[in-house]
PDB file of C-alpha atoms and ligand atoms in Angstrom:
ATOM      1  CA  UNK I  88     146.615  25.786-157.893  1.00 86.00           C
ATOM      2  CA  UNK I  89     145.910  23.672-154.938  1.00 97.00           C
ATOM      3  CA  UNK I  90     147.383  20.603-154.184  1.00 98.00           C
ATOM      4  CA  UNK I  91     147.916  17.775-151.623  1.00 98.00           C
ATOM      5  CA  UNK I  92     150.270  17.712-148.748  1.00 98.00           C
ATOM      6  CA  UNK I  93     153.048  15.442-149.409  1.00 98.00           C
ATOM      7  CA  UNK I  94     154.194  13.144-146.900  1.00 98.00           C
ATOM      8  CA  UNK I  95     157.709  11.633-147.348  1.00 98.00           C
ATOM      9  CA  UNK I  96     159.502   8.717-145.370  1.00 97.00           C
ATOM     10  CA  UNK I  97     162.178   6.208-146.648  1.00 96.00           C
ATOM     11  CA  UNK I  98     159.804   3.480-146.003  1.00 94.00           C
ATOM     12  CA  UNK I  99     156.776   2.633-144.215  1.00 93.00           C
ATOM     13  CA  UNK I 100     157.206   4.605-140.881  1.00 92.00           C
ATOM     14  CA  UNK I 101     155.861   7.854-142.274  1.00 96.00           C
ATOM     15  CA  UNK I 102     152.663   5.852-142.410  1.00 95.00           C
ATOM     16  CA  UNK I 103     152.642   6.317-138.624  1.00 93.00           C
ATOM     17  CA  UNK I 104     152.730  10.090-138.995  1.00 97.00           C
ATOM     18  CA  UNK I 105     150.505  10.036-141.776  1.00 97.00           C
ATOM     19  CA  UNK I 106     147.404   8.285-139.628  1.00 96.00           C
ATOM     20  CA  UNK I 107     147.760  10.610-136.784  1.00 97.00           C
ATOM     21  CA  UNK I 108     147.843  13.748-139.073  1.00 98.00           C
ATOM     22  CA  UNK I 109     144.848  12.138-141.203  1.00 97.00           C
ATOM     23  CA  UNK I 110     143.198  11.916-137.574  1.00 97.00           C
ATOM     24  CA  UNK I 111     143.930  15.526-136.589  1.00 98.00           C
ATOM     25  CA  UNK I 112     143.088  17.094-139.955  1.00 98.00           C
ATOM     26  CA  UNK I 113     140.603  14.593-142.025  1.00 98.00           C
ATOM     27  CA  UNK I 114     139.551  17.077-144.699  1.00 98.00           C
ATOM     28  CA  UNK I 115     143.058  17.638-146.481  1.00 98.00           C
ATOM     29  CA  UNK I 116     144.330  15.826-149.378  1.00 98.00           C
ATOM     30  CA  UNK I 117     147.545  13.777-149.085  1.00 98.00           C
ATOM     31  CA  UNK I 118     150.247  11.889-151.395  1.00 98.00           C
ATOM     32  CA  UNK I 119     152.408   9.542-149.176  1.00 98.00           C
ATOM     33  CA  UNK I 120     155.690   8.467-150.938  1.00 98.00           C
ATOM     34  CA  UNK I 121     157.811   5.652-149.464  1.00 97.00           C
ATOM     35  CA  UNK I 122     161.424   5.363-150.974  1.00 97.00           C
ATOM     36  CA  UNK I 123     161.031   1.752-150.045  1.00 95.00           C
ATOM     37  CA  UNK I 124     163.505   0.677-153.041  1.00 96.00           C
ATOM     38  CA  UNK I 125     166.323   2.316-150.835  1.00 96.00           C
ATOM     39  CA  UNK I 126     165.377   1.927-147.582  1.00 94.00           C
ATOM     40  CA  UNK I 127     166.623   2.136-144.966  1.00 93.00           C
ATOM     41  CA  UNK I 128     168.198   5.630-144.977  1.00 95.00           C
ATOM     42  CA  UNK I 129     169.700   5.044-141.514  1.00 92.00           C
ATOM     43  CA  UNK I 130     173.112   3.758-142.108  1.00 91.00           C
ATOM     44  CA  UNK I 131     173.616   5.983-145.389  1.00 95.00           C
ATOM     45  CA  UNK I 132     175.851   8.975-145.337  1.00 95.00           C
ATOM     46  CA  UNK I 133     174.787  12.702-145.098  1.00 95.00           C
ATOM     47  CA  UNK I 134     174.971  13.423-148.698  1.00 97.00           C
ATOM     48  CA  UNK I 135     173.264  10.224-149.915  1.00 98.00           C
ATOM     49  CA  UNK I 136     170.537  11.034-147.510  1.00 97.00           C
ATOM     50  CA  UNK I 137     170.639  14.499-148.468  1.00 98.00           C
ATOM     51  CA  UNK I 138     170.381  13.800-152.346  1.00 98.00           C
ATOM     52  CA  UNK I 139     167.722  11.178-151.699  1.00 98.00           C
ATOM     53  CA  UNK I 140     165.569  13.391-149.920  1.00 98.00           C
ATOM     54  CA  UNK I 141     166.218  16.404-152.360  1.00 98.00           C
ATOM     55  CA  UNK I 142     164.525  13.825-155.223  1.00 98.00           C
ATOM     56  CA  UNK I 143     161.532  12.771-153.262  1.00 98.00           C
ATOM     57  CA  UNK I 144     160.987  16.451-152.283  1.00 98.00           C
ATOM     58  CA  UNK I 145     161.132  17.535-155.901  1.00 98.00           C
ATOM     59  CA  UNK I 146     158.856  14.548-156.732  1.00 98.00           C
ATOM     60  CA  UNK I 147     156.388  15.683-154.365  1.00 98.00           C
ATOM     61  CA  UNK I 148     156.471  19.204-155.746  1.00 98.00           C
ATOM     62  CA  UNK I 149     155.823  17.698-159.270  1.00 98.00           C
ATOM     63  CA  UNK I 150     152.829  15.946-158.134  1.00 98.00           C
ATOM     64  CA  UNK I 151     151.455  19.708-156.996  1.00 98.00           C
ATOM     65  CA  UNK I 152     152.377  19.508-153.345  1.00 98.00           C
ATOM     66  CA  UNK I 153     152.567  23.118-151.731  1.00 98.00           C
ATOM     67  CA  UNK I 154     153.838  21.851-148.863  1.00 98.00           C
ATOM     68  CA  UNK I 155     156.039  18.615-148.025  1.00 98.00           C
ATOM     69  CA  UNK I 156     156.472  17.114-144.551  1.00 98.00           C
ATOM     70  CA  UNK I 157     159.643  14.677-143.864  1.00 98.00           C
ATOM     71  CA  UNK I 158     157.875  11.925-141.964  1.00 98.00           C
ATOM     72  CA  UNK I 159     161.432  10.558-141.565  1.00 97.00           C
ATOM     73  CA  UNK I 160     163.960  11.685-138.488  1.00 96.00           C
ATOM     74  CA  UNK I 161     167.090  10.655-140.364  1.00 95.00           C
ATOM     75  CA  UNK I 162     165.821  12.999-143.608  1.00 97.00           C
ATOM     76  CA  UNK I 163     165.085  15.910-141.151  1.00 97.00           C
ATOM     77  CA  UNK I 164     168.379  15.296-139.576  1.00 95.00           C
ATOM     78  CA  UNK I 165     170.464  15.035-142.658  1.00 96.00           C
ATOM     79  CA  UNK I 166     168.635  17.130-145.404  1.00 97.00           C
ATOM     80  CA  UNK I 167     165.819  19.328-144.031  1.00 97.00           C
ATOM     81  CA  UNK I 168     167.688  22.540-143.255  1.00 97.00           C
ATOM     82  CA  UNK I 169     170.116  22.220-146.548  1.00 97.00           C
ATOM     83  CA  UNK I 170     166.692  21.887-148.383  1.00 98.00           C
ATOM     84  CA  UNK I 171     164.882  24.757-146.484  1.00 98.00           C
ATOM     85  CA  UNK I 172     167.853  27.467-146.738  1.00 97.00           C
ATOM     86  CA  UNK I 173     169.673  26.189-150.230  1.00 98.00           C
ATOM     87  CA  UNK I 174     167.308  24.311-152.273  1.00 98.00           C
ATOM     88  CA  UNK I 175     163.817  25.667-151.610  1.00 98.00           C
ATOM     89  CA  UNK I 176     164.874  29.301-152.690  1.00 97.00           C
ATOM     90  CA  UNK I 177     165.832  28.109-156.004  1.00 97.00           C
ATOM     91  CA  UNK I 178     163.296  25.430-156.421  1.00 97.00           C
ATOM     92  CA  UNK I 179     160.120  27.572-155.419  1.00 96.00           C
ATOM     93  CA  UNK I 180     160.265  29.859-152.792  1.00 96.00           C
ATOM     94  CA  UNK I 181     156.425  29.596-151.976  1.00 97.00           C
ATOM     95  CA  UNK I 182     156.337  26.306-150.955  1.00 98.00           C
ATOM     96  CA  UNK I 183     157.432  24.805-147.828  1.00 98.00           C
ATOM     97  CA  UNK I 184     159.102  21.614-146.312  1.00 98.00           C
ATOM     98  CA  UNK I 185     158.816  20.933-142.736  1.00 98.00           C
ATOM     99  CA  UNK I 186     160.362  18.045-140.602  1.00 98.00           C
ATOM    100  CA  UNK I 187     159.555  15.993-137.324  1.00 97.00           C
ATOM    101  CA  UNK I 188     162.415  17.002-135.132  1.00 97.00           C
ATOM    102  CA  UNK I 189     161.060  20.625-133.955  1.00 96.00           C
ATOM    103  CA  UNK I 190     157.815  19.598-132.822  1.00 96.00           C
ATOM    104  CA  UNK I 191     158.985  16.385-130.954  1.00 97.00           C
ATOM    105  CA  UNK I 192     161.752  18.780-129.012  1.00 96.00           C
ATOM    106  CA  UNK I 193     159.346  21.706-128.270  1.00 95.00           C
ATOM    107  CA  UNK I 194     157.144  18.866-126.700  1.00 94.00           C
ATOM    108  CA  UNK I 195     159.664  17.114-124.334  1.00 93.00           C
ATOM    109  CA  UNK I 196     160.757  20.037-122.229  1.00 91.00           C
ATOM    110  CA  UNK I 197     156.993  19.807-120.625  1.00 89.00           C
ATOM    111  CA  UNK I 198     156.905  16.214-119.721  1.00 94.00           C
ATOM    112  CA  UNK I 199     160.348  15.292-118.093  1.00 97.00           C
ATOM    113  CA  UNK I 200     160.627  15.793-114.339  1.00 97.00           C
ATOM    114  CA  UNK I 201     164.096  14.388-113.722  1.00 98.00           C
ATOM    115  CA  UNK I 202     165.208  16.513-116.947  1.00 98.00           C
ATOM    116  CA  UNK I 203     167.168  13.125-118.132  1.00 98.00           C
ATOM    117  CA  UNK I 204     165.697  12.121-121.669  1.00 98.00           C
ATOM    118  CA  UNK I 205     166.796   9.459-123.811  1.00 98.00           C
ATOM    119  CA  UNK I 206     166.642   9.429-127.809  1.00 98.00           C
ATOM    120  CA  UNK I 207     166.178   6.407-129.691  1.00 98.00           C
ATOM    121  CA  UNK I 208     166.981   6.746-133.299  1.00 97.00           C
ATOM    122  CA  UNK I 209     168.851   5.224-136.424  1.00 95.00           C
ATOM    123  CA  UNK I 210     172.380   5.629-136.682  1.00 95.00           C
ATOM    124  CA  UNK I 211     172.076   8.690-138.888  1.00 93.00           C
ATOM    125  CA  UNK I 212     169.844  10.652-136.443  1.00 95.00           C
ATOM    126  CA  UNK I 213     172.073   9.848-133.511  1.00 97.00           C
ATOM    127  CA  UNK I 214     175.088  10.587-135.481  1.00 95.00           C
ATOM    128  CA  UNK I 215     173.834  13.674-136.924  1.00 94.00           C
ATOM    129  CA  UNK I 216     173.535  15.298-132.914  1.00 96.00           C
ATOM    130  CA  UNK I 217     170.384  17.010-134.049  1.00 96.00           C
ATOM    131  CA  UNK I 218     168.385  15.807-131.204  1.00 97.00           C
ATOM    132  CA  UNK I 219     170.633  16.919-128.121  1.00 97.00           C
ATOM    133  CA  UNK I 220     171.797  20.243-130.202  1.00 96.00           C
ATOM    134  CA  UNK I 221     167.827  21.057-130.739  1.00 96.00           C
ATOM    135  CA  UNK I 222     166.765  20.156-127.361  1.00 97.00           C
ATOM    136  CA  UNK I 223     169.495  21.983-125.372  1.00 96.00           C
ATOM    137  CA  UNK I 224     168.890  25.103-127.722  1.00 96.00           C
ATOM    138  CA  UNK I 225     165.409  25.087-125.949  1.00 96.00           C
ATOM    139  CA  UNK I 226     165.871  23.412-122.843  1.00 97.00           C
ATOM    140  CA  UNK I 227     169.614  24.071-121.744  1.00 97.00           C
ATOM    141  CA  UNK I 228     168.999  21.913-118.587  1.00 97.00           C
ATOM    142  CA  UNK I 229     167.758  18.844-119.910  1.00 98.00           C
ATOM    143  CA  UNK I 230     170.656  16.038-120.105  1.00 98.00           C
ATOM    144  CA  UNK I 231     170.256  14.140-123.364  1.00 98.00           C
ATOM    145  CA  UNK I 232     171.355  10.266-123.772  1.00 98.00           C
ATOM    146  CA  UNK I 233     171.337   8.798-127.192  1.00 98.00           C
ATOM    147  CA  UNK I 234     171.212   5.026-128.516  1.00 98.00           C
ATOM    148  CA  UNK I 235     171.239   4.094-132.159  1.00 97.00           C
ATOM    149  CA  UNK I 236     169.173   1.131-133.155  1.00 97.00           C
ATOM    150  CA  UNK I 237     170.197  -0.061-136.265  1.00 96.00           C
ATOM    151  CA  UNK I 238     168.106  -3.391-136.265  1.00 96.00           C
ATOM    152  CA  UNK I 239     164.762  -1.840-135.495  1.00 96.00           C
ATOM    153  CA  UNK I 240     163.732  -0.471-138.893  1.00 93.00           C
ATOM    154  CA  UNK I 241     164.804  -3.796-140.620  1.00 92.00           C
ATOM    155  CA  UNK I 242     162.507  -5.506-138.414  1.00 93.00           C
ATOM    156  CA  UNK I 243     159.592  -3.279-139.190  1.00 90.00           C
ATOM    157  CA  UNK I 244     160.330  -3.009-143.116  1.00 85.00           C
ATOM    158  CA  UNK I 245     160.265  -6.899-143.148  1.00 88.00           C
ATOM    159  CA  UNK I 246     157.357  -7.333-140.974  1.00 89.00           C
ATOM    160  CA  UNK I 247     159.070  -9.146-138.212  1.00 91.00           C
ATOM    161  CA  UNK I 248     158.430  -6.177-135.760  1.00 92.00           C
ATOM    162  CA  UNK I 249     155.571  -8.565-133.838  1.00 91.00           C
ATOM    163  CA  UNK I 250     157.769 -11.748-133.800  1.00 92.00           C
ATOM    164  CA  UNK I 251     159.327 -12.738-130.348  1.00 91.00           C
ATOM    165  CA  UNK I 252     162.589 -12.179-132.490  1.00 92.00           C
ATOM    166  CA  UNK I 253     162.308  -8.653-132.256  1.00 96.00           C
ATOM    167  CA  UNK I 254     162.012  -8.914-128.478  1.00 97.00           C
ATOM    168  CA  UNK I 255     166.378  -9.583-128.251  1.00 97.00           C
ATOM    169  CA  UNK I 256     166.915  -6.177-129.945  1.00 97.00           C
ATOM    170  CA  UNK I 257     164.474  -4.081-128.343  1.00 98.00           C
ATOM    171  CA  UNK I 258     165.671  -5.212-124.784  1.00 98.00           C
ATOM    172  CA  UNK I 259     169.527  -5.075-126.264  1.00 98.00           C
ATOM    173  CA  UNK I 260     169.199  -1.250-126.988  1.00 98.00           C
ATOM    174  CA  UNK I 261     166.761  -0.304-124.156  1.00 98.00           C
ATOM    175  CA  UNK I 262     168.975  -1.782-121.499  1.00 98.00           C
ATOM    176  CA  UNK I 263     171.979  -0.152-123.353  1.00 98.00           C
ATOM    177  CA  UNK I 264     170.413   3.596-122.839  1.00 98.00           C
ATOM    178  CA  UNK I 265     168.871   3.051-119.442  1.00 98.00           C
ATOM    179  CA  UNK I 266     172.225   1.759-118.077  1.00 98.00           C
ATOM    180  CA  UNK I 267     174.051   4.359-119.055  1.00 98.00           C
ATOM    181  CA  UNK I 268     171.713   7.215-117.748  1.00 98.00           C
ATOM    182  CA  UNK I 269     169.557   5.552-114.715  1.00 97.00           C
ATOM    183  CA  UNK I 270     168.155   8.964-114.151  1.00 98.00           C
ATOM    184  CA  UNK I 271     166.303   8.731-117.732  1.00 98.00           C
ATOM    185  CA  UNK I 272     162.125   9.163-116.991  1.00 98.00           C
ATOM    186  CA  UNK I 273     161.187   9.971-120.938  1.00 98.00           C
ATOM    187  CA  UNK I 274     162.473   8.079-124.016  1.00 98.00           C
ATOM    188  CA  UNK I 275     161.638   9.712-127.313  1.00 98.00           C
ATOM    189  CA  UNK I 276     161.093   7.204-130.396  1.00 98.00           C
ATOM    190  CA  UNK I 277     162.895   9.496-132.651  1.00 97.00           C
ATOM    191  CA  UNK I 278     162.133   7.083-135.912  1.00 96.00           C
ATOM    192  CA  UNK I 279     158.902   7.073-137.394  1.00 94.00           C
ATOM    193  CA  UNK I 280     159.120   3.113-137.512  1.00 93.00           C
ATOM    194  CA  UNK I 281     159.578   2.787-133.976  1.00 95.00           C
ATOM    195  CA  UNK I 282     155.618   3.292-132.921  1.00 94.00           C
ATOM    196  CA  UNK I 283     155.187   0.022-134.563  1.00 93.00           C
ATOM    197  CA  UNK I 284     157.444  -1.607-132.228  1.00 96.00           C
ATOM    198  CA  UNK I 285     155.829   0.298-129.205  1.00 96.00           C
ATOM    199  CA  UNK I 286     153.907  -2.429-127.452  1.00 95.00           C
ATOM    200  CA  UNK I 287     157.209  -4.524-127.224  1.00 97.00           C
ATOM    201  CA  UNK I 288     158.940  -1.585-126.057  1.00 98.00           C
ATOM    202  CA  UNK I 289     156.719  -0.356-123.335  1.00 97.00           C
ATOM    203  CA  UNK I 290     157.135  -3.957-121.732  1.00 97.00           C
ATOM    204  CA  UNK I 291     160.885  -3.333-121.980  1.00 97.00           C
ATOM    205  CA  UNK I 292     160.994  -0.337-119.928  1.00 98.00           C
ATOM    206  CA  UNK I 293     160.253   0.354-116.295  1.00 97.00           C
ATOM    207  CA  UNK I 294     157.193   1.877-115.552  1.00 97.00           C
ATOM    208  CA  UNK I 295     157.928   5.266-114.172  1.00 96.00           C
ATOM    209  CA  UNK I 296     159.484   5.603-117.671  1.00 98.00           C
ATOM    210  CA  UNK I 297     157.502   7.948-120.109  1.00 97.00           C
ATOM    211  CA  UNK I 298     157.711   6.894-124.092  1.00 97.00           C
ATOM    212  CA  UNK I 299     156.711   9.699-126.405  1.00 96.00           C
ATOM    213  CA  UNK I 300     156.159   8.992-130.259  1.00 93.00           C
ATOM    214  CA  UNK I 301     156.081  11.455-132.781  1.00 96.00           C
ATOM    215  CA  UNK I 302     152.570  10.980-134.833  1.00 96.00           C
ATOM    216  CA  UNK I 303     150.510  13.257-132.665  1.00 96.00           C
ATOM    217  CA  UNK I 304     152.958  15.856-132.040  1.00 97.00           C
ATOM    218  CA  UNK I 305     153.717  16.392-135.890  1.00 98.00           C
ATOM    219  CA  UNK I 306     149.965  16.349-136.242  1.00 98.00           C
ATOM    220  CA  UNK I 307     149.262  18.912-133.788  1.00 98.00           C
ATOM    221  CA  UNK I 308     152.108  21.070-134.919  1.00 98.00           C
ATOM    222  CA  UNK I 309     151.026  20.781-138.695  1.00 98.00           C
ATOM    223  CA  UNK I 310     147.521  21.875-137.360  1.00 98.00           C
ATOM    224  CA  UNK I 311     148.906  24.784-135.968  1.00 98.00           C
ATOM    225  CA  UNK I 312     150.818  25.648-138.844  1.00 98.00           C
ATOM    226  CA  UNK I 313     148.185  25.945-141.155  1.00 98.00           C
ATOM    227  CA  UNK I 314     146.258  28.014-138.666  1.00 98.00           C
ATOM    228  CA  UNK I 315     148.941  30.343-138.657  1.00 98.00           C
ATOM    229  CA  UNK I 316     149.728  30.299-142.380  1.00 98.00           C
ATOM    230  CA  UNK I 317     146.610  30.827-144.300  1.00 98.00           C
ATOM    231  CA  UNK I 318     148.563  31.308-147.253  1.00 98.00           C
ATOM    232  CA  UNK I 319     149.864  27.857-147.204  1.00 98.00           C
ATOM    233  CA  UNK I 320     146.571  26.386-146.100  1.00 98.00           C
ATOM    234  CA  UNK I 321     144.385  28.111-149.211  1.00 98.00           C
ATOM    235  CA  UNK I 322     146.933  26.049-151.488  1.00 98.00           C
ATOM    236  CA  UNK I 323     146.130  22.599-149.933  1.00 98.00           C
ATOM    237  CA  UNK I 324     143.020  20.744-151.459  1.00 98.00           C
ATOM    238  CA  UNK I 325     140.503  19.275-149.075  1.00 98.00           C
ATOM    239  CA  UNK I 326     138.606  16.500-150.501  1.00 98.00           C
ATOM    240  CA  UNK I 327     139.821  14.113-147.978  1.00 98.00           C
ATOM    241  CA  UNK I 328     141.756  11.781-150.447  1.00 97.00           C
ATOM    242  CA  UNK I 329     144.791  10.101-149.869  1.00 97.00           C
ATOM    243  CA  UNK I 330     147.152   8.704-152.601  1.00 97.00           C
ATOM    244  CA  UNK I 331     150.252   6.458-152.102  1.00 98.00           C
ATOM    245  CA  UNK I 332     153.262   6.143-153.963  1.00 98.00           C
ATOM    246  CA  UNK I 333     156.377   3.909-153.687  1.00 98.00           C
ATOM    247  CA  UNK I 334     159.674   3.110-155.471  1.00 98.00           C
ATOM    248  CA  UNK I 335     159.491  -0.331-154.913  1.00 97.00           C
ATOM    249  CA  UNK I 336     156.988  -2.949-155.801  1.00 96.00           C
ATOM    250  CA  UNK I 337     153.401  -1.481-155.848  1.00 97.00           C
ATOM    251  CA  UNK I 338     151.827  -4.857-154.731  1.00 96.00           C
ATOM    252  CA  UNK I 339     154.288  -4.983-151.697  1.00 94.00           C
ATOM    253  CA  UNK I 340     153.662  -1.759-150.329  1.00 95.00           C
ATOM    254  CA  UNK I 341     150.051  -2.117-150.667  1.00 94.00           C
ATOM    255  CA  UNK I 342     150.191  -5.237-148.619  1.00 90.00           C
ATOM    256  CA  UNK I 343     152.383  -4.105-146.290  1.00 88.00           C
ATOM    257  CA  UNK I 344     150.890  -0.756-145.592  1.00 91.00           C
ATOM    258  CA  UNK I 345     147.022  -2.131-145.312  1.00 86.00           C
ATOM    259  CA  UNK I 346     148.945  -4.175-142.418  1.00 78.00           C
ATOM    260  CA  UNK I 347     150.259  -0.964-141.056  1.00 79.00           C
ATOM    261  CA  UNK I 348     147.190   1.168-141.170  1.00 87.00           C
ATOM    262  CA  UNK I 349     144.605  -1.498-141.256  1.00 81.00           C
ATOM    263  CA  UNK I 350     142.767  -0.902-143.810  1.00 85.00           C
ATOM    264  CA  UNK I 351     142.991  -1.415-147.437  1.00 89.00           C
ATOM    265  CA  UNK I 352     144.779   0.881-149.850  1.00 91.00           C
ATOM    266  CA  UNK I 353     145.851   0.838-153.521  1.00 94.00           C
ATOM    267  CA  UNK I 354     149.724   2.313-154.424  1.00 96.00           C
ATOM    268  CA  UNK I 355     151.371   3.440-157.327  1.00 97.00           C
ATOM    269  CA  UNK I 356     155.321   3.395-158.461  1.00 98.00           C
ATOM    270  CA  UNK I 357     157.226   6.103-158.201  1.00 98.00           C
ATOM    271  CA  UNK I 358     160.297   7.178-160.142  1.00 97.00           C
ATOM    272  CA  UNK I 359     163.210   9.108-158.490  1.00 97.00           C
ATOM    273  CA  UNK I 360     165.907  10.853-160.251  1.00 90.00           C
TER     274      UNK I 360
HETATM  275  N1  DGL Q 895     161.640   6.407-140.679  1.00 73.46           N
HETATM  276  C1  DGL Q 895     162.705   7.042-140.624  1.00 73.46           C
HETATM  277  C2  DGL Q 895     163.354   8.030-139.447  1.00 73.46           C
HETATM  278  O1  DGL Q 895     162.485   8.316-138.857  1.00 73.46           O
HETATM  279  C3  DGL Q 895     164.388   6.249-141.111  1.00 73.46           C
HETATM  280  C4  DGL Q 895     164.327   5.044-141.160  1.00 73.46           C
HETATM  281  C5  DGL Q 895     165.209   4.493-142.010  1.00 73.46           C
HETATM  282  O2  DGL Q 895     165.131   4.352-143.362  1.00 73.46           O
HETATM  283  O3  DGL Q 895     166.302   4.176-141.989  1.00 73.46           O
HETATM  284  O4  DGL Q 895     164.464   8.011-138.861  1.00 73.46           O
END
């Protein structure tokens, strides 16, 4: 039986990943799930993020998805490994769950010249230490500085990210990380919500600092994965359809998502348990 590729995020941020994936792989079918009723995940404990993410994965599997992308760094950092290693063999070992951290880490080794990299993420992602650990496994010569940005996701979830009030919180976290390590030449937007703040962040950083967002990296990595795994690819439907689900109000999700995706969408309600 064929099914859609599932894309999961705590809220709207994963839409930035979905957009790039659909650009790269337009023939495939997708189901997007935003757990907006319980977003943000960024300040939540390991146990809570893990249990919410597992519920989301099970729900997407119940929709028939053979493959689920956790388009959320917080969920990738706190839940992915346990789901892959402990839960998947019990639920259905023929399905796959992938995250967004690995494709990002693989890419940065080739773009930093100073070998000093900054990570911007939610408190959950930063406290997990996942980025420094994964980067240093692949590139032991890179120095990693991390900064949590607890106010950035709420700005996006409340559609305040283009307002001038957002500048204060953008400058605050950028100044902190660049002051701690003046050799940083690459900053990673390690949260799928942050591309929505990208224009303002670019204004806040020196011109010699590169800003990396994950959408294209995750899309390229998924295309490569499907090419290398024909047994999964063959189970993915290819009618170019996309459905959207939210745990919050369908109307609110549809109107916000339409702003982020710059096109009208319809959304349906999902009940996670
Ligand atoms: N978009 C998510 C991420 O990439 C998380 C946002 C949140 O719920 O705090 O980390």
